[in-house]
Amino acid sequence: MAGNGDVDASTDYFVPVVISEPREATDKAGKPAVVLDCVYNASLKSRTLKDPAFKTFLIELAFQRVEAQWHILLSRQIGTPNIASKGKLQPRTVSIPVALYPEGHPHRALGGGDQQQRQAKLIEEIDSPSIPGAATHRTQKPKGILKSPATTTPVALPPPPDFSWEKQGTGVQITLRVPGLERAHIPSAALDIEPRRLLLSLPPLYALDLDLDLPDAALPGAARLSGASAHQALLLKRHPRLDVDGARAEWRVADGVLVIHA
């Protein structure tokens, strides 16, 4: 996608796309139709006009995301009627993970502060500037007759390990970096691999719950990942499923990593 053959699109190129819920509409002839909107950043439009291969890539990406999100199979026979849209375009609000903003962007500051603040502010809801009348998001302090407990003790969760992955044949190799790991920690560790979920408990050092079925906006916050680890998790979300039956893992204590093949 960068114009040369050196880029692996599965790990080096990421195009966010928002998929709507299916809705009923009609075509010009009045025949019923089911419509889903695939929303890309408007800055991509200029490249699609001069790069047919990039336009084809975005179309196929939309197909794959719809199939993954709604568990349906779409035909690749494409029609391009001369209409602005099928049915009326609906205003919508988009949630963007802070991890997708570039370094130095003002919105990255939303991830600052303590861990509780980071989780509370990880997702920012914004209105699409190109869609007038989009709903805004407001929060109000809940009212109630019960008072909060006099004292509360927050439970500090172990941090998640740094996360990365790469393709390996038809599967993937996932690397979790766990500095400070000693052999004495391994007997108390628990690793659970599911087709779309990865859980690690390594007390008292690390804990990870990576649910790949969560929406893009919720995934980094739920797994408590940020920066490069959050980006890697969003890329892995595009992988169909983990190979549970063929999965294996190995501790590399000297290197401070857990390597998972799935």
PDB file of C-alpha atoms in Angstrom:
ATOM      1  CA  MET A   1       0.000   0.000   0.000  1.00  0.00           C
ATOM      2  CA  ALA A   2       3.004   2.290   0.352  1.00  0.00           C
ATOM      3  CA  GLY A   3       3.784   1.881  -3.352  1.00  0.00           C
ATOM      4  CA  ASN A   4       6.442  -0.817  -2.995  1.00  0.00           C
ATOM      5  CA  GLY A   5       6.554  -4.525  -2.266  1.00  0.00           C
ATOM      6  CA  ASP A   6       8.183  -4.260   1.153  1.00  0.00           C
ATOM      7  CA  VAL A   7       5.075  -3.550   3.234  1.00  0.00           C
ATOM      8  CA  ASP A   8       3.119  -6.318   4.919  1.00  0.00           C
ATOM      9  CA  ALA A   9      -0.429  -4.941   4.968  1.00  0.00           C
ATOM     10  CA  SER A  10      -1.409  -7.225   7.847  1.00  0.00           C
ATOM     11  CA  THR A  11       1.020  -5.605  10.272  1.00  0.00           C
ATOM     12  CA  ASP A  12       2.216  -2.309   8.774  1.00  0.00           C
ATOM     13  CA  TYR A  13      -0.916  -0.749   7.277  1.00  0.00           C
ATOM     14  CA  PHE A  14      -4.097  -0.071   9.222  1.00  0.00           C
ATOM     15  CA  VAL A  15      -7.193   1.710   7.880  1.00  0.00           C
ATOM     16  CA  PRO A  16      -9.922   2.308  10.487  1.00  0.00           C
ATOM     17  CA  VAL A  17     -13.468   1.780   9.212  1.00  0.00           C
ATOM     18  CA  VAL A  18     -16.756   2.138  11.067  1.00  0.00           C
ATOM     19  CA  ILE A  19     -19.486  -0.360  10.139  1.00  0.00           C
ATOM     20  CA  SER A  20     -23.127   0.541  10.761  1.00  0.00           C
ATOM     21  CA  GLU A  21     -25.939  -1.760  11.789  1.00  0.00           C
ATOM     22  CA  PRO A  22     -28.036  -3.188   8.911  1.00  0.00           C
ATOM     23  CA  ARG A  23     -31.108  -1.130   7.997  1.00  0.00           C
ATOM     24  CA  GLU A  24     -33.960  -1.610   5.547  1.00  0.00           C
ATOM     25  CA  ALA A  25     -34.214   0.662   2.505  1.00  0.00           C
ATOM     26  CA  THR A  26     -35.454   0.572  -1.105  1.00  0.00           C
ATOM     27  CA  ASP A  27     -33.709   1.014  -4.442  1.00  0.00           C
ATOM     28  CA  LYS A  28     -34.789   3.243  -7.344  1.00  0.00           C
ATOM     29  CA  ALA A  29     -37.298   0.615  -8.468  1.00  0.00           C
ATOM     30  CA  GLY A  30     -38.810   0.446  -5.002  1.00  0.00           C
ATOM     31  CA  LYS A  31     -37.440  -3.012  -4.290  1.00  0.00           C
ATOM     32  CA  PRO A  32     -36.462  -3.705  -0.655  1.00  0.00           C
ATOM     33  CA  ALA A  33     -32.775  -3.721   0.236  1.00  0.00           C
ATOM     34  CA  VAL A  34     -30.597  -4.142   3.318  1.00  0.00           C
ATOM     35  CA  VAL A  35     -28.015  -1.362   3.667  1.00  0.00           C
ATOM     36  CA  LEU A  36     -24.852  -1.147   5.774  1.00  0.00           C
ATOM     37  CA  ASP A  37     -22.654   1.956   5.818  1.00  0.00           C
ATOM     38  CA  CYS A  38     -18.851   1.619   5.860  1.00  0.00           C
ATOM     39  CA  VAL A  39     -17.387   4.930   7.004  1.00  0.00           C
ATOM     40  CA  TYR A  40     -13.773   5.855   6.200  1.00  0.00           C
ATOM     41  CA  ASN A  41     -11.851   9.040   6.895  1.00  0.00           C
ATOM     42  CA  ALA A  42     -12.593  11.600   4.183  1.00  0.00           C
ATOM     43  CA  SER A  43      -8.862  12.107   3.522  1.00  0.00           C
ATOM     44  CA  LEU A  44      -8.767   8.729   1.725  1.00  0.00           C
ATOM     45  CA  LYS A  45     -11.110   9.862  -1.059  1.00  0.00           C
ATOM     46  CA  SER A  46      -8.490  11.762  -3.082  1.00  0.00           C
ATOM     47  CA  ARG A  47      -6.260   8.688  -3.304  1.00  0.00           C
ATOM     48  CA  THR A  48      -9.117   6.438  -4.451  1.00  0.00           C
ATOM     49  CA  LEU A  49      -9.710   8.791  -7.404  1.00  0.00           C
ATOM     50  CA  LYS A  50      -6.162   8.346  -8.738  1.00  0.00           C
ATOM     51  CA  ASP A  51      -5.265   4.871  -7.425  1.00  0.00           C
ATOM     52  CA  PRO A  52      -7.715   2.125  -8.550  1.00  0.00           C
ATOM     53  CA  ALA A  53      -5.813  -0.535  -6.584  1.00  0.00           C
ATOM     54  CA  PHE A  54      -6.256   1.431  -3.367  1.00  0.00           C
ATOM     55  CA  LYS A  55      -9.976   1.843  -4.065  1.00  0.00           C
ATOM     56  CA  THR A  56     -10.272  -1.911  -4.604  1.00  0.00           C
ATOM     57  CA  PHE A  57      -8.436  -2.478  -1.317  1.00  0.00           C
ATOM     58  CA  LEU A  58     -10.926  -0.266   0.585  1.00  0.00           C
ATOM     59  CA  ILE A  59     -13.896  -2.064  -0.999  1.00  0.00           C
ATOM     60  CA  GLU A  60     -12.530  -5.488  -0.071  1.00  0.00           C
ATOM     61  CA  LEU A  61     -11.697  -4.243   3.430  1.00  0.00           C
ATOM     62  CA  ALA A  62     -15.322  -3.103   3.823  1.00  0.00           C
ATOM     63  CA  PHE A  63     -16.555  -6.535   2.717  1.00  0.00           C
ATOM     64  CA  GLN A  64     -14.289  -8.300   5.200  1.00  0.00           C
ATOM     65  CA  ARG A  65     -15.257  -6.047   8.105  1.00  0.00           C
ATOM     66  CA  VAL A  66     -18.990  -6.472   7.402  1.00  0.00           C
ATOM     67  CA  GLU A  67     -18.575 -10.249   7.194  1.00  0.00           C
ATOM     68  CA  ALA A  68     -16.574 -10.380  10.436  1.00  0.00           C
ATOM     69  CA  GLN A  69     -18.915  -8.072  12.368  1.00  0.00           C
ATOM     70  CA  TRP A  70     -22.266  -9.445  11.197  1.00  0.00           C
ATOM     71  CA  HIS A  71     -21.298 -13.055  10.360  1.00  0.00           C
ATOM     72  CA  ILE A  72     -22.682 -12.966   6.820  1.00  0.00           C
ATOM     73  CA  LEU A  73     -21.120 -13.898   3.477  1.00  0.00           C
ATOM     74  CA  LEU A  74     -21.121 -11.245   0.734  1.00  0.00           C
ATOM     75  CA  SER A  75     -20.809 -11.767  -3.001  1.00  0.00           C
ATOM     76  CA  ARG A  76     -17.869 -10.096  -4.724  1.00  0.00           C
ATOM     77  CA  GLN A  77     -19.998  -9.175  -7.762  1.00  0.00           C
ATOM     78  CA  ILE A  78     -19.977  -5.403  -7.373  1.00  0.00           C
ATOM     79  CA  GLY A  79     -22.442  -2.948  -8.886  1.00  0.00           C
ATOM     80  CA  THR A  80     -21.906   0.829  -8.909  1.00  0.00           C
ATOM     81  CA  PRO A  81     -25.256   2.552  -9.576  1.00  0.00           C
ATOM     82  CA  ASN A  82     -25.196   6.280 -10.301  1.00  0.00           C
ATOM     83  CA  ILE A  83     -26.658   7.327  -6.945  1.00  0.00           C
ATOM     84  CA  ALA A  84     -25.224   9.176  -3.956  1.00  0.00           C
ATOM     85  CA  SER A  85     -26.450   6.520  -1.524  1.00  0.00           C
ATOM     86  CA  LYS A  86     -28.961   3.717  -1.263  1.00  0.00           C
ATOM     87  CA  GLY A  87     -31.542   5.014   1.135  1.00  0.00           C
ATOM     88  CA  LYS A  88     -31.112   8.077   3.321  1.00  0.00           C
ATOM     89  CA  LEU A  89     -27.730   8.548   5.017  1.00  0.00           C
ATOM     90  CA  GLN A  90     -28.080   8.501   8.782  1.00  0.00           C
ATOM     91  CA  PRO A  91     -26.150  10.797  11.173  1.00  0.00           C
ATOM     92  CA  ARG A  92     -23.861   8.865  13.485  1.00  0.00           C
ATOM     93  CA  THR A  93     -21.350   9.395  16.272  1.00  0.00           C
ATOM     94  CA  VAL A  94     -17.952   7.702  16.003  1.00  0.00           C
ATOM     95  CA  SER A  95     -15.847   6.487  18.945  1.00  0.00           C
ATOM     96  CA  ILE A  96     -12.096   6.710  18.337  1.00  0.00           C
ATOM     97  CA  PRO A  97      -9.514   4.949  20.545  1.00  0.00           C
ATOM     98  CA  VAL A  98      -6.892   7.356  21.860  1.00  0.00           C
ATOM     99  CA  ALA A  99      -4.226   4.878  20.716  1.00  0.00           C
ATOM    100  CA  LEU A 100      -5.049   5.687  17.076  1.00  0.00           C
ATOM    101  CA  TYR A 101      -4.089   9.357  17.431  1.00  0.00           C
ATOM    102  CA  PRO A 102      -0.477  10.095  16.408  1.00  0.00           C
ATOM    103  CA  GLU A 103       2.146  10.957  19.004  1.00  0.00           C
ATOM    104  CA  GLY A 104       1.943  14.623  19.981  1.00  0.00           C
ATOM    105  CA  HIS A 105      -1.748  14.985  19.089  1.00  0.00           C
ATOM    106  CA  PRO A 106      -3.685  16.915  21.796  1.00  0.00           C
ATOM    107  CA  HIS A 107      -6.129  14.031  22.229  1.00  0.00           C
ATOM    108  CA  ARG A 108      -3.288  11.722  23.302  1.00  0.00           C
ATOM    109  CA  ALA A 109      -3.313  13.666  26.573  1.00  0.00           C
ATOM    110  CA  LEU A 110      -6.662  12.041  27.344  1.00  0.00           C
ATOM    111  CA  GLY A 111      -4.714   8.912  28.210  1.00  0.00           C
ATOM    112  CA  GLY A 112      -2.662  10.704  30.902  1.00  0.00           C
ATOM    113  CA  GLY A 113      -3.125  10.645  34.657  1.00  0.00           C
ATOM    114  CA  ASP A 114      -3.611   7.612  36.830  1.00  0.00           C
ATOM    115  CA  GLN A 115      -4.891   4.273  35.550  1.00  0.00           C
ATOM    116  CA  GLN A 116      -8.501   4.984  36.539  1.00  0.00           C
ATOM    117  CA  GLN A 117      -8.455   8.282  34.623  1.00  0.00           C
ATOM    118  CA  ARG A 118      -6.880   6.608  31.587  1.00  0.00           C
ATOM    119  CA  GLN A 119      -9.660   4.024  31.434  1.00  0.00           C
ATOM    120  CA  ALA A 120     -12.349   6.653  31.916  1.00  0.00           C
ATOM    121  CA  LYS A 121     -10.954   8.900  29.184  1.00  0.00           C
ATOM    122  CA  LEU A 122      -9.643   6.351  26.721  1.00  0.00           C
ATOM    123  CA  ILE A 123     -12.622   6.732  24.361  1.00  0.00           C
ATOM    124  CA  GLU A 124     -13.684  10.096  23.059  1.00  0.00           C
ATOM    125  CA  GLU A 125     -17.024  10.398  21.254  1.00  0.00           C
ATOM    126  CA  ILE A 126     -16.994  12.974  18.463  1.00  0.00           C
ATOM    127  CA  ASP A 127     -19.541  14.129  15.912  1.00  0.00           C
ATOM    128  CA  SER A 128     -18.758  13.615  12.254  1.00  0.00           C
ATOM    129  CA  PRO A 129     -18.227  17.117  10.790  1.00  0.00           C
ATOM    130  CA  SER A 130     -19.624  16.010   7.448  1.00  0.00           C
ATOM    131  CA  ILE A 131     -22.981  14.886   8.883  1.00  0.00           C
ATOM    132  CA  PRO A 132     -25.148  17.752  10.196  1.00  0.00           C
ATOM    133  CA  GLY A 133     -27.316  17.086  13.195  1.00  0.00           C
ATOM    134  CA  ALA A 134     -25.229  14.270  14.634  1.00  0.00           C
ATOM    135  CA  ALA A 135     -26.027  13.532  18.238  1.00  0.00           C
ATOM    136  CA  THR A 136     -23.687  14.735  20.956  1.00  0.00           C
ATOM    137  CA  HIS A 137     -22.681  12.696  23.966  1.00  0.00           C
ATOM    138  CA  ARG A 138     -23.284  14.086  27.444  1.00  0.00           C
ATOM    139  CA  THR A 139     -22.882  12.498  30.829  1.00  0.00           C
ATOM    140  CA  GLN A 140     -24.651  13.468  34.013  1.00  0.00           C
ATOM    141  CA  LYS A 141     -23.914  12.561  37.569  1.00  0.00           C
ATOM    142  CA  PRO A 142     -26.418   9.879  38.592  1.00  0.00           C
ATOM    143  CA  LYS A 143     -28.882  10.783  41.314  1.00  0.00           C
ATOM    144  CA  GLY A 144     -29.733   8.443  44.138  1.00  0.00           C
ATOM    145  CA  ILE A 145     -30.757   8.267  47.786  1.00  0.00           C
ATOM    146  CA  LEU A 146     -27.941   5.927  48.825  1.00  0.00           C
ATOM    147  CA  LYS A 147     -24.692   7.446  50.000  1.00  0.00           C
ATOM    148  CA  SER A 148     -21.358   6.140  48.811  1.00  0.00           C
ATOM    149  CA  PRO A 149     -19.451   3.938  51.270  1.00  0.00           C
ATOM    150  CA  ALA A 150     -17.365   5.947  53.724  1.00  0.00           C
ATOM    151  CA  THR A 151     -14.165   4.270  52.603  1.00  0.00           C
ATOM    152  CA  THR A 152     -13.303   2.316  49.499  1.00  0.00           C
ATOM    153  CA  THR A 153     -10.092   0.528  48.704  1.00  0.00           C
ATOM    154  CA  PRO A 154      -9.346   0.348  44.969  1.00  0.00           C
ATOM    155  CA  VAL A 155      -7.902  -2.938  43.767  1.00  0.00           C
ATOM    156  CA  ALA A 156      -4.718  -2.410  41.769  1.00  0.00           C
ATOM    157  CA  LEU A 157      -4.553  -4.835  38.851  1.00  0.00           C
ATOM    158  CA  PRO A 158      -1.177  -6.044  37.607  1.00  0.00           C
ATOM    159  CA  PRO A 159      -0.165  -4.207  34.416  1.00  0.00           C
ATOM    160  CA  PRO A 160      -0.609  -5.897  31.026  1.00  0.00           C
ATOM    161  CA  PRO A 161       2.559  -7.083  29.270  1.00  0.00           C
ATOM    162  CA  ASP A 162       3.786  -5.380  26.118  1.00  0.00           C
ATOM    163  CA  PHE A 163       2.082  -7.045  23.175  1.00  0.00           C
ATOM    164  CA  SER A 164       3.180  -7.752  19.589  1.00  0.00           C
ATOM    165  CA  TRP A 165       2.485 -10.375  16.928  1.00  0.00           C
ATOM    166  CA  GLU A 166       3.399 -11.464  13.416  1.00  0.00           C
ATOM    167  CA  LYS A 167       2.079 -13.893  10.833  1.00  0.00           C
ATOM    168  CA  GLN A 168       3.471 -17.407  10.900  1.00  0.00           C
ATOM    169  CA  GLY A 169       2.144 -19.590   8.084  1.00  0.00           C
ATOM    170  CA  THR A 170      -1.641 -19.723   8.435  1.00  0.00           C
ATOM    171  CA  GLY A 171      -1.414 -18.785  12.105  1.00  0.00           C
ATOM    172  CA  VAL A 172       0.248 -16.125  14.224  1.00  0.00           C
ATOM    173  CA  GLN A 173       3.098 -15.798  16.696  1.00  0.00           C
ATOM    174  CA  ILE A 174       2.216 -13.601  19.665  1.00  0.00           C
ATOM    175  CA  THR A 175       4.977 -12.231  21.891  1.00  0.00           C
ATOM    176  CA  LEU A 176       4.215 -10.988  25.398  1.00  0.00           C
ATOM    177  CA  ARG A 177       7.136  -9.178  27.007  1.00  0.00           C
ATOM    178  CA  VAL A 178       7.273  -9.856  30.751  1.00  0.00           C
ATOM    179  CA  PRO A 179      10.384  -8.216  32.242  1.00  0.00           C
ATOM    180  CA  GLY A 180      11.159  -9.397  35.747  1.00  0.00           C
ATOM    181  CA  LEU A 181       9.936 -12.926  35.034  1.00  0.00           C
ATOM    182  CA  GLU A 182      11.606 -15.658  37.084  1.00  0.00           C
ATOM    183  CA  ARG A 183      11.130 -19.409  36.943  1.00  0.00           C
ATOM    184  CA  ALA A 184       9.462 -19.274  40.349  1.00  0.00           C
ATOM    185  CA  HIS A 185       6.571 -17.291  38.804  1.00  0.00           C
ATOM    186  CA  ILE A 186       5.729 -19.866  36.123  1.00  0.00           C
ATOM    187  CA  PRO A 187       3.915 -22.489  38.299  1.00  0.00           C
ATOM    188  CA  SER A 188       1.336 -19.863  39.337  1.00  0.00           C
ATOM    189  CA  ALA A 189       0.766 -18.626  35.757  1.00  0.00           C
ATOM    190  CA  ALA A 190      -2.427 -19.386  33.834  1.00  0.00           C
ATOM    191  CA  LEU A 191      -2.819 -18.996  30.056  1.00  0.00           C
ATOM    192  CA  ASP A 192      -6.150 -19.426  28.257  1.00  0.00           C
ATOM    193  CA  ILE A 193      -6.375 -19.290  24.445  1.00  0.00           C
ATOM    194  CA  GLU A 194      -9.780 -19.067  22.787  1.00  0.00           C
ATOM    195  CA  PRO A 195     -10.592 -18.508  19.088  1.00  0.00           C
ATOM    196  CA  ARG A 196     -11.097 -14.775  19.681  1.00  0.00           C
ATOM    197  CA  ARG A 197      -9.679 -14.221  23.148  1.00  0.00           C
ATOM    198  CA  LEU A 198      -6.358 -14.424  24.977  1.00  0.00           C
ATOM    199  CA  LEU A 199      -6.109 -14.404  28.777  1.00  0.00           C
ATOM    200  CA  LEU A 200      -2.950 -14.431  30.873  1.00  0.00           C
ATOM    201  CA  SER A 201      -2.638 -14.384  34.655  1.00  0.00           C
ATOM    202  CA  LEU A 202       0.934 -14.112  35.922  1.00  0.00           C
ATOM    203  CA  PRO A 203       0.715 -12.995  39.561  1.00  0.00           C
ATOM    204  CA  PRO A 204       1.980 -10.727  40.876  1.00  0.00           C
ATOM    205  CA  LEU A 205       3.624  -9.350  37.723  1.00  0.00           C
ATOM    206  CA  TYR A 206       1.160  -9.155  34.826  1.00  0.00           C
ATOM    207  CA  ALA A 207      -2.429  -9.787  33.733  1.00  0.00           C
ATOM    208  CA  LEU A 208      -4.014  -9.597  30.271  1.00  0.00           C
ATOM    209  CA  ASP A 209      -7.550 -10.095  28.970  1.00  0.00           C
ATOM    210  CA  LEU A 210      -7.567  -9.491  25.202  1.00  0.00           C
ATOM    211  CA  ASP A 211     -11.084  -9.960  23.781  1.00  0.00           C
ATOM    212  CA  LEU A 212     -10.851  -9.609  19.984  1.00  0.00           C
ATOM    213  CA  ASP A 213     -14.639  -9.539  19.596  1.00  0.00           C
ATOM    214  CA  LEU A 214     -14.864  -6.160  21.324  1.00  0.00           C
ATOM    215  CA  PRO A 215     -15.414  -3.061  19.138  1.00  0.00           C
ATOM    216  CA  ASP A 216     -12.266  -1.204  18.060  1.00  0.00           C
ATOM    217  CA  ALA A 217     -13.034   1.696  20.377  1.00  0.00           C
ATOM    218  CA  ALA A 218     -13.375  -0.528  23.441  1.00  0.00           C
ATOM    219  CA  LEU A 219     -10.579  -3.056  22.837  1.00  0.00           C
ATOM    220  CA  PRO A 220      -7.480  -1.059  23.989  1.00  0.00           C
ATOM    221  CA  GLY A 221      -9.198   0.180  27.139  1.00  0.00           C
ATOM    222  CA  ALA A 222     -10.642  -3.195  28.124  1.00  0.00           C
ATOM    223  CA  ALA A 223      -7.222  -4.838  27.720  1.00  0.00           C
ATOM    224  CA  ARG A 224      -5.513  -1.789  29.339  1.00  0.00           C
ATOM    225  CA  LEU A 225      -3.162  -1.501  26.375  1.00  0.00           C
ATOM    226  CA  SER A 226      -1.740   1.732  24.976  1.00  0.00           C
ATOM    227  CA  GLY A 227       0.690   2.932  22.328  1.00  0.00           C
ATOM    228  CA  ALA A 228       2.235   0.271  20.096  1.00  0.00           C
ATOM    229  CA  SER A 229       0.624  -2.589  22.058  1.00  0.00           C
ATOM    230  CA  ALA A 230      -2.862  -1.170  21.474  1.00  0.00           C
ATOM    231  CA  HIS A 231      -2.143  -0.747  17.766  1.00  0.00           C
ATOM    232  CA  GLN A 232      -0.916  -4.357  17.532  1.00  0.00           C
ATOM    233  CA  ALA A 233      -4.064  -5.605  19.270  1.00  0.00           C
ATOM    234  CA  LEU A 234      -6.289  -3.752  16.784  1.00  0.00           C
ATOM    235  CA  LEU A 235      -4.361  -5.318  13.912  1.00  0.00           C
ATOM    236  CA  LEU A 236      -4.719  -8.808  15.401  1.00  0.00           C
ATOM    237  CA  LYS A 237      -8.466  -8.201  15.585  1.00  0.00           C
ATOM    238  CA  ARG A 238      -8.468  -8.470  11.754  1.00  0.00           C
ATOM    239  CA  HIS A 239      -7.078 -12.012  11.940  1.00  0.00           C
ATOM    240  CA  PRO A 240      -9.954 -14.524  11.544  1.00  0.00           C
ATOM    241  CA  ARG A 241      -9.321 -16.624  14.660  1.00  0.00           C
ATOM    242  CA  LEU A 242      -6.626 -18.164  16.803  1.00  0.00           C
ATOM    243  CA  ASP A 243      -5.802 -21.838  16.244  1.00  0.00           C
ATOM    244  CA  VAL A 244      -6.819 -23.230  19.632  1.00  0.00           C
ATOM    245  CA  ASP A 245      -6.227 -26.904  18.774  1.00  0.00           C
ATOM    246  CA  GLY A 246      -2.728 -26.277  17.427  1.00  0.00           C
ATOM    247  CA  ALA A 247      -1.745 -23.627  19.975  1.00  0.00           C
ATOM    248  CA  ARG A 248       1.455 -23.918  21.968  1.00  0.00           C
ATOM    249  CA  ALA A 249       3.386 -21.559  24.218  1.00  0.00           C
ATOM    250  CA  GLU A 250       6.940 -21.333  25.528  1.00  0.00           C
ATOM    251  CA  TRP A 251       8.468 -19.322  28.339  1.00  0.00           C
ATOM    252  CA  ARG A 252      11.799 -17.695  27.545  1.00  0.00           C
ATOM    253  CA  VAL A 253      12.830 -16.630  31.014  1.00  0.00           C
ATOM    254  CA  ALA A 254      16.248 -15.292  30.007  1.00  0.00           C
ATOM    255  CA  ASP A 255      14.626 -13.027  27.400  1.00  0.00           C
ATOM    256  CA  GLY A 256      11.679 -12.068  29.604  1.00  0.00           C
ATOM    257  CA  VAL A 257       9.029 -13.131  27.057  1.00  0.00           C
ATOM    258  CA  LEU A 258       6.160 -15.559  26.608  1.00  0.00           C
ATOM    259  CA  VAL A 259       5.848 -16.693  22.976  1.00  0.00           C
ATOM    260  CA  ILE A 260       2.503 -18.090  21.817  1.00  0.00           C
ATOM    261  CA  HIS A 261       1.910 -19.882  18.503  1.00  0.00           C
ATOM    262  CA  ALA A 262      -1.774 -20.056  17.542  1.00  0.00           C
TER     263      ALA A 262
END
